Tab-separated table of C-alpha atoms in Angstrom:
chain	number	residue	atom	x	y	z
Z	80	MET	CA	88.023	-0.741	-18.158
Z	81	GLY	CA	87.632	2.871	-17.122
Z	82	GLN	CA	85.277	5.395	-18.720
Z	83	CYS	CA	86.633	7.512	-21.623
Z	84	LEU	CA	85.792	11.215	-21.934
Z	85	CYS	CA	86.579	13.374	-24.992
Z	86	LEU	CA	87.936	16.867	-24.298
Z	87	GLU	CA	88.771	18.738	-27.553
Z	88	ASP	CA	91.367	16.496	-29.215
Z	89	ARG	CA	92.385	14.640	-26.088
Z	90	VAL	CA	90.941	11.444	-24.638
Z	91	ILE	CA	91.026	11.201	-20.866
Z	92	GLU	CA	90.528	7.749	-19.420
Z	93	GLN	CA	88.839	7.663	-16.039
Z	94	PRO	CA	90.199	5.100	-13.571
Z	95	PRO	CA	87.824	2.192	-12.768
Z	96	VAL	CA	85.625	2.667	-9.738
Z	97	ASN	CA	86.212	0.150	-6.959
Z	98	LEU	CA	83.137	-0.203	-4.808
Z	99	PRO	CA	83.473	-1.141	-1.166
Z	100	TRP	CA	83.098	-4.903	-0.818
Z	101	GLU	CA	80.097	-4.521	1.523
Z	102	LEU	CA	78.252	-2.447	-1.099
Z	103	GLU	CA	79.216	-4.854	-3.869
Z	104	GLU	CA	77.872	-7.775	-1.851
Z	105	GLU	CA	74.672	-5.880	-1.064
Z	106	ILE	CA	74.061	-5.267	-4.776
Z	107	LEU	CA	74.587	-8.936	-5.582
Z	108	THR	CA	72.059	-10.055	-2.954
Z	109	ARG	CA	69.403	-8.062	-4.838
Z	110	LEU	CA	69.971	-9.721	-8.207
Z	111	PRO	CA	67.420	-12.219	-9.530
Z	112	PRO	CA	68.651	-15.830	-9.378
Z	113	HIS	CA	69.064	-16.288	-13.136
Z	114	SER	CA	71.420	-13.273	-13.214
Z	115	LEU	CA	73.338	-14.122	-10.059
Z	116	VAL	CA	74.139	-17.681	-11.130
Z	117	ARG	CA	75.825	-16.371	-14.287
Z	118	PHE	CA	78.115	-14.110	-12.246
Z	119	LYS	CA	79.789	-17.056	-10.522
Z	120	THR	CA	82.401	-17.030	-13.277
Z	121	VAL	CA	83.203	-13.295	-13.096
Z	122	CYS	CA	85.854	-13.669	-10.408
Z	123	LYS	CA	86.909	-15.943	-7.572
Z	124	ARG	CA	85.598	-13.522	-4.984
Z	125	TRP	CA	82.075	-13.586	-6.419
Z	126	ASN	CA	82.205	-17.332	-6.812
Z	127	SER	CA	83.144	-17.692	-3.144
Z	128	LEU	CA	79.864	-16.043	-2.175
Z	129	PHE	CA	78.058	-19.254	-3.109
Z	130	ASN	CA	79.748	-20.852	-0.092
Z	131	ASP	CA	78.954	-17.950	2.227
Z	132	LYS	CA	75.910	-18.894	4.347
Z	133	SER	CA	75.264	-15.299	5.387
Z	134	PHE	CA	75.167	-14.103	1.774
Z	135	LEU	CA	72.993	-17.043	0.668
Z	136	ASN	CA	70.523	-16.433	3.479
Z	137	ASN	CA	70.344	-12.718	2.676
Z	138	HIS	CA	69.686	-13.466	-0.982
Z	139	PHE	CA	67.085	-16.086	-0.062
Z	140	SER	CA	65.290	-13.618	2.220
Z	141	ARG	CA	64.808	-11.299	-0.772
Z	142	SER	CA	63.723	-14.005	-3.210
Z	143	ARG	CA	60.085	-14.210	-4.224
Z	144	PRO	CA	58.127	-17.430	-4.678
Z	145	GLN	CA	57.763	-18.736	-8.209
Z	146	PHE	CA	56.001	-21.584	-9.944
Z	147	PHE	CA	58.244	-24.453	-10.974
Z	148	PHE	CA	57.270	-26.694	-13.900
Z	149	GLN	CA	58.676	-29.910	-15.290
Z	150	THR	CA	57.347	-31.168	-18.612
Z	151	ASN	CA	58.202	-34.382	-20.415
Z	152	SER	CA	61.405	-32.840	-21.743
Z	153	LYS	CA	62.117	-29.457	-20.139
Z	154	ILE	CA	62.171	-27.529	-16.862
Z	155	TYR	CA	60.755	-24.030	-16.394
Z	156	SER	CA	60.328	-21.364	-13.754
Z	157	ALA	CA	57.437	-18.923	-13.942
Z	158	ASP	CA	58.240	-15.646	-12.204
Z	159	ILE	CA	55.585	-13.055	-11.471
Z	160	ILE	CA	56.753	-9.695	-12.789
Z	161	ASP	CA	55.688	-6.619	-10.812
Z	162	HIS	CA	53.412	-8.291	-8.270
Z	163	ASN	CA	51.979	-5.001	-7.067
Z	164	ILE	CA	51.059	-3.315	-10.359
Z	165	ILE	CA	47.562	-3.264	-11.826
Z	166	ASP	CA	48.231	-6.009	-14.365
Z	167	PRO	CA	51.052	-8.422	-13.358
Z	168	THR	CA	52.723	-10.517	-16.050
Z	169	ILE	CA	54.442	-13.915	-16.091
Z	170	GLU	CA	58.017	-14.549	-17.227
Z	171	LEU	CA	58.483	-18.192	-18.237
Z	172	ARG	CA	62.165	-19.144	-18.195
Z	173	GLU	CA	63.676	-22.466	-19.231
Z	174	LEU	CA	66.185	-23.891	-16.742
Z	175	PRO	CA	69.066	-26.216	-17.649
Z	176	ALA	CA	68.251	-29.835	-16.837
Z	177	SER	CA	70.206	-31.386	-13.976
Z	178	PHE	CA	69.623	-34.935	-15.218
Z	179	ASP	CA	67.786	-36.825	-17.933
Z	180	ILE	CA	64.058	-36.151	-17.768
Z	181	PRO	CA	62.020	-39.355	-17.301
Z	182	TYR	CA	60.145	-40.725	-20.263
Z	183	GLU	CA	56.647	-39.454	-20.941
Z	184	ASP	CA	54.600	-42.141	-19.196
Z	185	THR	CA	56.092	-41.275	-15.799
Z	186	MET	CA	54.727	-37.710	-15.717
Z	187	ASN	CA	51.429	-38.862	-14.201
Z	188	PHE	CA	53.406	-40.450	-11.352
Z	189	THR	CA	55.744	-37.528	-10.653
Z	190	THR	CA	55.271	-35.253	-7.668
Z	191	PHE	CA	57.110	-32.170	-6.432
Z	192	THR	CA	57.066	-30.443	-3.098
Z	193	THR	CA	59.458	-28.402	-0.979
Z	194	CYS	CA	61.188	-28.943	2.345
Z	195	ASP	CA	62.715	-25.648	3.472
Z	196	GLU	CA	65.126	-24.627	0.698
Z	197	PRO	CA	65.409	-27.656	-1.652
Z	198	LEU	CA	62.879	-29.189	-3.980
Z	199	PHE	CA	61.784	-32.707	-3.102
Z	200	CYS	CA	60.834	-34.752	-6.160
Z	201	THR	CA	59.564	-38.291	-6.572
Z	202	TYR	CA	59.564	-40.270	-9.790
Z	203	GLN	CA	57.530	-43.390	-9.156
Z	204	PHE	CA	58.120	-46.190	-11.645
Z	205	TRP	CA	61.259	-44.442	-12.934
Z	206	LYS	CA	64.186	-45.903	-11.027
Z	207	ASN	CA	61.690	-45.632	-8.155
Z	208	GLY	CA	63.628	-42.414	-7.755
Z	209	THR	CA	63.400	-39.829	-5.011
Z	210	ALA	CA	65.761	-36.907	-4.648
Z	211	LEU	CA	66.533	-33.509	-3.238
Z	212	TRP	CA	67.084	-31.048	-6.037
Z	213	ASN	CA	68.335	-27.483	-6.408
Z	214	PRO	CA	67.632	-26.626	-10.063
Z	215	TRP	CA	69.429	-23.270	-9.894
Z	216	LEU	CA	72.675	-24.940	-8.813
Z	217	ARG	CA	71.967	-27.948	-11.069
Z	218	LYS	CA	72.578	-30.326	-8.187
Z	219	VAL	CA	70.675	-33.494	-7.397
Z	220	GLN	CA	71.034	-35.903	-4.512
Z	221	TRP	CA	69.289	-39.221	-4.967
Z	222	ILE	CA	68.018	-41.334	-2.113
Z	223	GLU	CA	69.392	-44.831	-2.448
Z	224	TYR	CA	66.928	-47.384	-1.071
Z	225	GLU	CA	68.316	-50.613	0.241
Z	226	PRO	CA	66.096	-53.670	-0.425
Z	227	TYR	CA	63.581	-54.182	2.360
Z	228	TYR	CA	60.737	-56.276	0.983
Z	229	LYS	CA	61.110	-58.397	-2.118
Z	230	ASP	CA	59.054	-57.214	-5.104
Z	231	THR	CA	57.830	-54.081	-3.348
Z	232	MET	CA	57.438	-50.435	-4.275
Z	233	PHE	CA	58.156	-47.653	-1.771
Z	234	CYS	CA	55.839	-44.677	-2.395
Z	235	ILE	CA	56.904	-41.313	-0.995
Z	236	SER	CA	54.609	-39.134	1.099
Z	237	GLY	CA	56.975	-36.374	2.191
Z	238	LEU	CA	60.348	-35.299	3.508
Z	239	GLY	CA	61.125	-33.888	6.943
Z	240	TYR	CA	63.744	-33.883	9.657
Z	241	ASP	CA	64.210	-34.278	13.380
Z	242	ASN	CA	63.774	-30.691	14.600
Z	243	SER	CA	64.915	-31.575	18.125
Z	244	ARG	CA	68.526	-31.794	16.946
Z	245	PRO	CA	70.853	-28.885	16.141
Z	246	GLN	CA	71.657	-30.421	12.743
Z	247	LYS	CA	68.954	-31.439	10.280
Z	248	VAL	CA	68.816	-35.222	10.023
Z	249	TYR	CA	66.498	-35.905	7.093
Z	250	LYS	CA	63.909	-38.658	6.987
Z	251	VAL	CA	61.353	-39.767	4.417
Z	252	LEU	CA	57.805	-40.826	5.252
Z	253	GLY	CA	56.216	-43.270	2.833
Z	254	TYR	CA	54.562	-46.617	2.479
Z	255	PHE	CA	55.291	-49.997	0.920
Z	256	PHE	CA	53.034	-51.895	-1.435
Z	257	TRP	CA	53.763	-55.586	-1.652
Z	258	ARG	CA	51.932	-58.618	-2.957
Z	259	GLN	CA	50.638	-61.150	-0.480
Z	260	GLY	CA	48.931	-64.243	-1.827
Z	261	GLN	CA	46.367	-64.309	-4.634
Z	262	LYS	CA	43.507	-62.442	-2.957
Z	263	ASP	CA	41.180	-59.963	-4.627
Z	264	TYR	CA	43.295	-57.180	-3.143
Z	265	PRO	CA	46.773	-58.650	-3.561
Z	266	TYR	CA	48.695	-55.583	-2.403
Z	267	GLN	CA	49.138	-54.771	1.280
Z	268	LEU	CA	50.283	-51.401	2.639
Z	269	ARG	CA	52.858	-50.721	5.359
Z	270	VAL	CA	53.818	-47.212	6.511
Z	271	ALA	CA	57.569	-46.726	6.916
Z	272	ILE	CA	60.238	-44.103	7.642
Z	273	TYR	CA	63.469	-44.080	5.670
Z	274	GLN	CA	66.509	-42.798	7.589
Z	275	CYS	CA	68.601	-40.895	5.054
Z	276	THR	CA	71.915	-41.148	6.924
Z	277	SER	CA	71.760	-44.826	7.936
Z	278	HIS	CA	69.872	-45.970	4.795
Z	279	THR	CA	67.455	-48.039	6.878
Z	280	PHE	CA	63.674	-48.386	7.135
Z	281	THR	CA	61.503	-48.342	10.238
Z	282	ILE	CA	57.998	-49.797	9.923
Z	283	ILE	CA	55.217	-47.900	11.726
Z	284	GLU	CA	52.070	-49.757	12.760
Z	285	THR	CA	49.494	-47.125	11.835
Z	286	PRO	CA	46.574	-46.609	9.412
Z	287	ASP	CA	47.343	-45.459	5.877
Z	288	GLU	CA	47.507	-41.748	6.766
Z	289	ALA	CA	50.833	-41.451	4.966
Z	290	LYS	CA	49.094	-41.411	1.584
Z	291	ARG	CA	47.594	-37.924	1.983
Z	292	PRO	CA	48.984	-34.845	0.139
Z	293	ASN	CA	50.857	-32.654	2.580
Z	294	VAL	CA	53.042	-29.603	3.114
Z	295	SER	CA	56.352	-29.480	4.982
Z	296	LEU	CA	57.161	-26.843	7.597
Z	297	ASN	CA	59.823	-26.820	10.328
Z	298	GLY	CA	60.660	-30.453	9.572
Z	299	ASN	CA	57.119	-31.786	10.073
Z	300	LEU	CA	54.421	-32.766	7.597
Z	301	TYR	CA	50.895	-31.319	7.734
Z	302	TRP	CA	47.693	-32.139	5.855
Z	303	ILE	CA	43.940	-31.575	6.032
Z	304	THR	CA	41.670	-34.376	7.164
Z	305	SER	CA	38.288	-34.784	8.840
Z	306	ASN	CA	36.800	-36.587	11.769
Z	307	VAL	CA	34.277	-38.486	9.664
Z	308	GLU	CA	33.512	-40.901	12.488
Z	309	GLY	CA	32.752	-38.184	15.030
Z	310	PRO	CA	29.378	-36.465	15.464
Z	311	SER	CA	30.572	-33.124	14.085
Z	312	GLY	CA	32.690	-34.276	11.137
Z	313	GLU	CA	35.013	-31.323	11.639
Z	314	TYR	CA	37.930	-30.648	9.331
Z	315	PHE	CA	41.305	-30.135	10.957
Z	316	ILE	CA	45.047	-30.255	10.296
Z	317	ARG	CA	46.922	-33.399	11.237
Z	318	SER	CA	50.707	-33.702	11.364
Z	319	PHE	CA	53.544	-36.159	11.376
Z	320	ASP	CA	56.374	-35.309	13.786
Z	321	PHE	CA	59.685	-36.738	12.567
Z	322	SER	CA	61.371	-36.169	15.928
Z	323	THR	CA	58.959	-38.537	17.711
Z	324	GLU	CA	57.968	-40.443	14.547
Z	325	SER	CA	54.301	-40.121	15.412
Z	326	PHE	CA	51.021	-38.862	13.936
Z	327	LYS	CA	49.008	-36.330	15.921
Z	328	PRO	CA	46.285	-33.684	15.485
Z	329	PHE	CA	47.517	-30.121	15.084
Z	330	CYS	CA	44.580	-27.698	15.017
Z	331	LEU	CA	41.043	-27.140	13.758
Z	332	LEU	CA	40.509	-25.275	10.504
Z	333	PRO	CA	39.158	-21.729	10.906
Z	334	CYS	CA	36.124	-22.613	8.779
Z	335	GLN	CA	34.206	-25.723	7.823
Z	336	LYS	CA	32.495	-26.999	4.689
Z	337	ASN	CA	29.001	-25.777	3.856
Z	338	HIS	CA	28.761	-28.021	0.810
Z	339	LEU	CA	30.178	-31.457	0.084
Z	340	PHE	CA	32.220	-30.060	-2.811
Z	341	ASP	CA	33.683	-27.036	-1.037
Z	342	MET	CA	37.468	-27.126	-1.467
Z	343	PHE	CA	40.292	-26.740	1.088
Z	344	ILE	CA	43.966	-26.282	0.100
Z	345	LEU	CA	46.750	-25.842	2.656
Z	346	ALA	CA	50.008	-24.018	1.852
Z	347	VAL	CA	52.971	-22.349	3.550
Z	348	TYR	CA	52.608	-18.592	3.961
Z	349	GLU	CA	55.607	-16.233	4.259
Z	350	ARG	CA	57.859	-19.263	4.925
Z	351	ASP	CA	56.856	-19.774	8.562
Z	352	ARG	CA	53.049	-19.705	8.667
Z	353	PHE	CA	50.103	-21.497	7.083
Z	354	SER	CA	47.589	-20.219	4.588
Z	355	LEU	CA	44.291	-21.926	3.893
Z	356	LEU	CA	42.335	-21.498	0.670
Z	357	LYS	CA	38.638	-22.347	0.793
Z	358	GLN	CA	36.504	-22.206	-2.333
Z	359	CYS	CA	32.724	-22.179	-2.020
Z	360	HIS	CA	31.408	-24.676	-4.556
Z	361	GLU	CA	28.111	-22.891	-5.226
Z	362	ARG	CA	29.339	-19.297	-5.587
Z	363	ARG	CA	32.998	-19.988	-6.496
Z	364	LYS	CA	34.131	-17.277	-4.072
Z	365	ILE	CA	37.468	-17.855	-2.334
Z	366	ASP	CA	38.362	-17.142	1.286
Z	367	ILE	CA	42.027	-16.929	2.298
Z	368	TRP	CA	42.932	-17.544	5.932
Z	369	VAL	CA	46.424	-17.240	7.436
Z	370	THR	CA	47.811	-18.093	10.858
Z	371	LYS	CA	48.474	-15.045	13.008
Z	372	LYS	CA	51.848	-16.265	14.255
Z	373	SER	CA	54.611	-18.438	12.883
Z	374	ILE	CA	54.201	-22.164	13.321
Z	375	ASP	CA	56.612	-22.994	16.114
Z	376	ILE	CA	57.985	-26.354	17.123
Z	377	GLU	CA	56.468	-25.788	20.550
Z	378	GLU	CA	52.748	-26.422	20.506
Z	379	GLU	CA	50.668	-23.275	20.999
Z	380	GLU	CA	47.073	-22.346	20.308
Z	381	VAL	CA	46.780	-21.555	16.610
Z	382	VAL	CA	44.975	-18.313	15.787
Z	383	TRP	CA	43.688	-17.765	12.242
Z	384	LEU	CA	42.995	-14.462	10.488
Z	385	ASN	CA	40.734	-13.960	7.468
Z	386	LEU	CA	43.180	-12.259	5.102
Z	387	MET	CA	40.797	-11.650	2.212
Z	388	THR	CA	37.660	-12.784	0.410
Z	389	LEU	CA	37.690	-12.929	-3.386
Z	390	PRO	CA	34.070	-12.817	-4.633
Z	391	THR	CA	34.645	-14.037	-8.175
Z	392	ASN	CA	32.872	-16.570	-10.358
Z	393	ASN	CA	35.535	-16.463	-13.071
Z	394	LEU	CA	37.564	-19.269	-11.514
Z	395	PRO	CA	37.050	-22.951	-12.257
Z	396	ALA	CA	35.447	-25.198	-9.656
Z	397	LEU	CA	38.594	-26.481	-7.946
Z	398	CYS	CA	36.896	-29.636	-6.679
Z	399	TRP	CA	36.646	-30.894	-10.279
Z	400	ILE	CA	40.322	-30.282	-11.065
Z	401	PHE	CA	41.962	-33.642	-10.537
Z	402	ASP	CA	45.456	-32.318	-11.174
Z	403	PRO	CA	47.496	-30.760	-8.327
Z	404	ILE	CA	46.788	-27.127	-7.459
Z	405	SER	CA	49.648	-24.850	-6.376
Z	406	TYR	CA	49.211	-21.378	-4.959
Z	407	PHE	CA	50.883	-18.651	-2.945
Z	408	ILE	CA	49.823	-15.309	-1.474
Z	409	TYR	CA	51.805	-12.143	-2.163
Z	410	GLY	CA	50.410	-9.083	-0.439
Z	411	LYS	CA	46.675	-9.128	-1.136
Z	412	THR	CA	46.945	-11.157	-4.341
Z	413	LEU	CA	46.379	-14.860	-4.953
Z	414	PHE	CA	48.628	-16.565	-7.513
Z	415	MET	CA	47.325	-20.034	-8.332
Z	416	CYS	CA	48.407	-22.670	-10.856
Z	417	CYS	CA	46.006	-25.401	-12.005
Z	418	GLY	CA	46.215	-28.292	-14.435
Z	419	GLY	CA	49.113	-29.906	-16.222
Z	420	HIS	CA	48.897	-33.641	-15.547
Z	421	ARG	CA	45.797	-35.021	-17.220
Z	422	THR	CA	44.452	-31.899	-18.905
Z	423	GLU	CA	47.670	-31.280	-20.883
Z	424	VAL	CA	47.225	-27.565	-20.288
Z	425	ALA	CA	48.185	-25.385	-17.304
Z	426	PHE	CA	46.897	-21.989	-16.249
Z	427	ILE	CA	48.114	-19.412	-13.746
Z	428	TYR	CA	45.387	-17.288	-12.173
Z	429	VAL	CA	46.108	-13.856	-10.699
Z	430	VAL	CA	43.235	-12.926	-8.402
Z	431	ARG	CA	42.536	-9.997	-6.101
Z	432	GLU	CA	39.542	-7.790	-5.360
Z	433	ASP	CA	39.771	-5.861	-8.654
Z	434	LEU	CA	41.358	-8.488	-10.908
Z	435	CYS	CA	40.876	-12.051	-12.092
Z	436	LYS	CA	43.382	-12.836	-14.822
Z	437	GLN	CA	43.969	-16.190	-16.489
Z	438	ILE	CA	47.363	-16.853	-18.111
Z	439	ARG	CA	47.886	-19.976	-20.162
Z	440	ILE	CA	51.283	-21.658	-19.771
Z	441	GLY	CA	52.947	-23.287	-22.743
Z	442	SER	CA	51.511	-24.309	-26.082
Z	443	ARG	CA	48.491	-26.479	-26.862
Z	444	PHE	CA	49.897	-29.547	-25.130
Z	445	PHE	CA	51.744	-28.786	-21.907
Z	446	GLN	CA	51.661	-31.858	-19.718
Z	447	CYS	CA	53.600	-31.022	-16.582
Z	448	CYS	CA	53.909	-31.261	-12.838
Z	449	HIS	CA	54.340	-28.092	-10.809
Z	450	CYS	CA	54.766	-26.600	-7.359
Z	451	VAL	CA	55.569	-23.308	-5.628
Z	452	TYR	CA	59.286	-22.853	-5.088
Z	453	THR	CA	61.445	-19.977	-3.829
Z	454	PRO	CA	64.776	-19.932	-5.743
Z	455	ASN	CA	67.883	-20.177	-3.620
Z	456	PHE	CA	71.517	-21.273	-3.747
Z	457	ILE	CA	71.658	-23.325	-0.571
Z	458	SER	CA	74.116	-26.173	-1.108
Z	459	LEU	CA	72.711	-29.679	-0.858
Z	460	ASN	CA	76.129	-30.998	0.146
Z	461	SER	CA	75.922	-29.126	3.439
Z	462	MET	CA	72.530	-30.658	4.186
Z	463	MET	CA	73.065	-34.348	3.642
Z	464	GLU	CA	75.653	-36.989	4.399
Z	465	ASN	CA	76.261	-40.300	2.647
Z	466	TRP	CA	73.996	-39.441	-0.272
Z	467	ARG	CA	75.213	-39.790	-3.818
Z	468	CYS	CA	75.432	-36.399	-5.507
Z	469	TRP	CA	75.043	-35.871	-9.246
Z	470	ILE	CA	76.154	-32.513	-10.562
Z	471	GLY	CA	74.975	-31.516	-14.011
């Protein structure tokens, strides 16, 4: 409807303004995800943008990382409002559930991580379920495991893909537990790769490295480990390459432990690099290191930069937090989420040189799992083949 202007006793109706389509599209790419998803129903033209890869990539490039929470009954996103102001705030927003939330006892066995755009979630002991999930589109794609060993459980370590191919062919790294005889340790472990397109398993004869927490970048998995058998005991990053289906060392960490309880946490930085958080156990200060260049598929010497040092003793000792710890770096500020599984309370910390703010999430009891996730509208259907898709 056009704008109405009153002139003496007459009403003049202004014609509606038609913006150029390029400008209209540019405005839509700048909307926050919770607003944009509502506008799908405005018109067919706007709805078609959700199938436009160029538009989706432009919107994704402007999206900011958030914390994603799942409790025993609900799903939330925690967006940081005004990252760069003196006192940032948190906006906790409930998201519509894409499927029935597992019953309460499974929360301690639920893990979330990311692999490029989608969330990757694992519900052990609940349908033994593993899925790719886009909560903003309310789409879930479950991995259907064919029987391999009788009376076994397949535990997920991470999701990746063969980055030597033009199309992403997704694979899952994990390990089987199965009972063998009546020994004191009746369960044996076998590392395996699940091929998502052929629905088949490949057993890998290797030590139980697949059990370590990891991050996914460029289709590979990375985690921190140490050479405990060597003379130096150095800490370094090890990786699993899905294209060659092999484990290999990646690079040394830029710093080492000075105390047994010093803490290292690896994360993805600016979508194509690594960040490393080190907390000194004695002084509680935090050092943040980032890789100078993007992590490329081709192996190059990795150069680390010390981004910032946060000399604060107002943070908890991270080594004594047995729940997962999620964090991301925005500018010169650390946003870190702790707790949720066993403590039944979660906190987000906002830390920089002049600020250390603790924000409690939820009410008195807030048992949850969480991770860092950048909202996007990338379709799961375009990523996978032969997976069953549930649309909420």
